[in-house]
C-alpha atoms as a printed R data frame, in Angstrom:
    type eleno elety resid chain resno       x      y       z
1   ATOM     1    CA   MET     A     1 -12.388 -1.001  20.453
2   ATOM     2    CA   THR     A     2 -13.415  2.371  19.332
3   ATOM     3    CA   ASP     A     3  -9.740  3.686  19.732
4   ATOM     4    CA   TYR     A     4  -9.108  2.292  16.431
5   ATOM     5    CA   LEU     A     5 -10.237  3.678  12.809
6   ATOM     6    CA   GLN     A     6 -10.141  3.119   9.491
7   ATOM     7    CA   VAL     A     7  -9.638  6.425   7.338
8   ATOM     8    CA   SER     A     8 -10.379  6.947   3.804
9   ATOM     9    CA   THR     A     9  -9.578  9.171   1.036
10  ATOM    10    CA   ALA     A    10  -9.495  9.049  -2.776
11  ATOM    11    CA   THR     A    11  -7.343 10.319  -5.525
12  ATOM    12    CA   GLU     A    12  -7.285 10.666  -9.253
13  ATOM    13    CA   THR     A    13  -4.285  8.554  -9.701
14  ATOM    14    CA   ARG     A    14  -2.685  5.433  -8.126
15  ATOM    15    CA   GLU     A    15   0.746  7.077  -7.714
16  ATOM    16    CA   ALA     A    16  -0.736  9.798  -5.596
17  ATOM    17    CA   ALA     A    17  -2.485  7.305  -3.379
18  ATOM    18    CA   VAL     A    18   0.446  5.332  -3.149
19  ATOM    19    CA   LYS     A    19   2.516  8.537  -2.209
20  ATOM    20    CA   LEU     A    20  -0.010  9.485   0.512
21  ATOM    21    CA   ALA     A    21  -0.106  5.911   1.676
22  ATOM    22    CA   GLN     A    22   3.838  5.820   2.129
23  ATOM    23    CA   SER     A    23   3.912  9.127   3.655
24  ATOM    24    CA   ALA     A    24   1.414  8.455   6.317
25  ATOM    25    CA   VAL     A    25   2.507  5.089   7.324
26  ATOM    26    CA   SER     A    26   6.343  6.186   7.239
27  ATOM    27    CA   SER     A    27   5.226  9.117   9.432
28  ATOM    28    CA   ARG     A    28   3.718  6.493  11.772
29  ATOM    29    CA   LEU     A    29   0.247  8.255  11.446
30  ATOM    30    CA   ALA     A    30  -1.090  5.033  10.391
31  ATOM    31    CA   ALA     A    31  -0.025  1.648  10.909
32  ATOM    32    CA   GLY     A    32  -0.775  0.612   7.406
33  ATOM    33    CA   ALA     A    33  -2.650  1.378   4.116
34  ATOM    34    CA   GLN     A    34  -4.128 -0.130   1.235
35  ATOM    35    CA   VAL     A    35  -4.597  1.259  -2.208
36  ATOM    36    CA   ILE     A    36  -7.601 -0.063  -3.954
37  ATOM    37    CA   GLY     A    37  -8.892  0.674  -7.559
38  ATOM    38    CA   PRO     A    38  -9.544  1.768  -9.798
39  ATOM    39    CA   VAL     A    39 -13.032  2.623  -8.379
40  ATOM    40    CA   ILE     A    40 -15.810  4.774 -10.176
41  ATOM    41    CA   SER     A    41 -17.270  7.575  -8.226
42  ATOM    42    CA   ALA     A    42 -20.557  9.579  -8.987
43  ATOM    43    CA   PHE     A    43 -20.573 13.060  -7.258
44  ATOM    44    CA   TRP     A    44 -21.719 16.583  -7.714
45  ATOM    45    CA   HIS     A    45 -18.975 19.198  -7.780
46  ATOM    46    CA   LEU     A    46 -19.028 22.797  -8.206
47  ATOM    47    CA   GLY     A    47 -22.736 22.369  -9.033
48  ATOM    48    CA   GLU     A    48 -22.098 19.720 -11.820
49  ATOM    49    CA   PHE     A    49 -22.696 16.009 -11.909
50  ATOM    50    CA   GLY     A    50 -19.950 14.233 -12.986
51  ATOM    51    CA   THR     A    51 -18.365 10.624 -12.719
52  ATOM    52    CA   GLY     A    52 -14.637  9.590 -12.507
53  ATOM    53    CA   GLU     A    53 -12.059  7.085 -12.035
54  ATOM    54    CA   GLU     A    54 -10.444  7.113  -8.617
55  ATOM    55    CA   TRP     A    55  -8.191  5.396  -6.123
56  ATOM    56    CA   GLN     A    56  -9.330  4.704  -2.869
57  ATOM    57    CA   LEU     A    57  -6.737  4.665   0.192
58  ATOM    58    CA   LEU     A    58  -7.537  3.210   3.343
59  ATOM    59    CA   LEU     A    59  -5.694  3.713   6.402
60  ATOM    60    CA   LYS     A    60  -5.727  2.022  10.009
61  ATOM    61    CA   THR     A    61  -5.022  4.240  12.780
62  ATOM    62    CA   ARG     A    62  -5.958  5.055  16.466
63  ATOM    63    CA   ALA     A    63  -8.238  7.743  17.362
64  ATOM    64    CA   ASP     A    64  -5.445  9.601  18.974
65  ATOM    65    CA   ARG     A    65  -3.657  9.956  15.571
66  ATOM    66    CA   TYR     A    66  -6.456 11.172  13.799
67  ATOM    67    CA   ASP     A    67  -6.156 14.689  14.026
68  ATOM    68    CA   ARG     A    68  -2.351 14.495  12.843
69  ATOM    69    CA   LEU     A    69  -3.299 12.007  10.129
70  ATOM    70    CA   GLU     A    70  -6.184 14.448   8.734
71  ATOM    71    CA   ALA     A    71  -3.787 17.431   8.656
72  ATOM    72    CA   HIS     A    72  -1.192 15.506   6.913
73  ATOM    73    CA   LEU     A    73  -3.622 14.103   4.256
74  ATOM    74    CA   LEU     A    74  -4.723 17.823   3.699
75  ATOM    75    CA   LYS     A    75  -1.447 19.211   3.339
76  ATOM    76    CA   HIS     A    76  -0.175 16.413   0.997
77  ATOM    77    CA   HIS     A    77  -3.373 15.624  -0.884
78  ATOM    78    CA   PRO     A    78  -3.635 17.043  -4.639
79  ATOM    79    CA   TRP     A    79  -7.094 18.019  -4.233
80  ATOM    80    CA   ASP     A    80  -8.221 21.316  -2.516
81  ATOM    81    CA   ASN     A    81 -11.022 19.560  -0.629
82  ATOM    82    CA   PRO     A    82 -10.700 15.695  -0.481
83  ATOM    83    CA   GLU     A    83 -12.933 13.425   1.081
84  ATOM    84    CA   ILE     A    84 -11.162 12.136   4.363
85  ATOM    85    CA   VAL     A    85 -13.612 10.109   6.515
86  ATOM    86    CA   ALA     A    86 -12.848  7.984   9.361
87  ATOM    87    CA   VAL     A    87 -15.025  4.893  10.740
88  ATOM    88    CA   SER     A    88 -14.596  3.225  14.250
89  ATOM    89    CA   ILE     A    89 -13.253 -0.479  13.825
90  ATOM    90    CA   ILE     A    90 -15.682 -1.978  16.245
91  ATOM    91    CA   ALA     A    91 -14.308 -5.361  16.218
92  ATOM    92    CA   GLY     A    92 -10.655 -6.801  15.110
93  ATOM    93    CA   SER     A    93  -8.473 -9.684  15.933
94  ATOM    94    CA   ALA     A    94  -6.378 -9.171  19.309
95  ATOM    95    CA   ALA     A    95  -3.225 -9.744  17.372
96  ATOM    96    CA   TYR     A    96  -3.752 -7.193  14.664
97  ATOM    97    CA   LEU     A    97  -4.708 -4.696  17.131
98  ATOM    98    CA   ARG     A    98  -1.543 -5.368  19.082
99  ATOM    99    CA   TRP     A    99   0.452 -5.053  15.936
100 ATOM   100    CA   LEU     A   100  -1.389 -1.670  14.974
101 ATOM   101    CA   ASP     A   101  -0.620 -0.350  18.633
102 ATOM   102    CA   SER     A   102   2.925 -1.423  18.526
103 ATOM   103    CA   THR     A   103   3.523 -0.029  15.120
104 ATOM   104    CA   LEU     A   104   2.147  3.294  16.496
105 ATOM   105    CA   SER     A   105   4.341  3.419  19.600
106 ATOM   106    CA   ASP     A   106   6.857  5.531  17.903
107 ATOM   107    CA   THR     A   107   5.938  9.231  18.298
108 ATOM   108    CA   SER     A   108   7.579 10.455  15.251
109 ATOM   109    CA   THR     A   109   5.277 12.547  12.849
110 ATOM   110    CA   ASP     A   110   5.310 14.545   9.809
């Protein structure tokens, strides 16, 4: 099942996260997305320690779509250097994974 990924990023606002979710899913780069938040982040940025409120975006896709999804997120993300990470989905219900495959079967992209 390593062909499936959960990709995450975060934005400063709910609206930006929803916009990224909608654009990635409508372009069929992800089968679905959830916006979670607000969450609190602690980080180093430009040599300074900070904390902030963010909205997390989780996208479900296949590994063969990752490069295009990453490029899409980088192009449309409001930050210059956003966190974009992917983890393998090592298990999932067969029906859900079939849905993920069928949802991504259209080859249209951004």
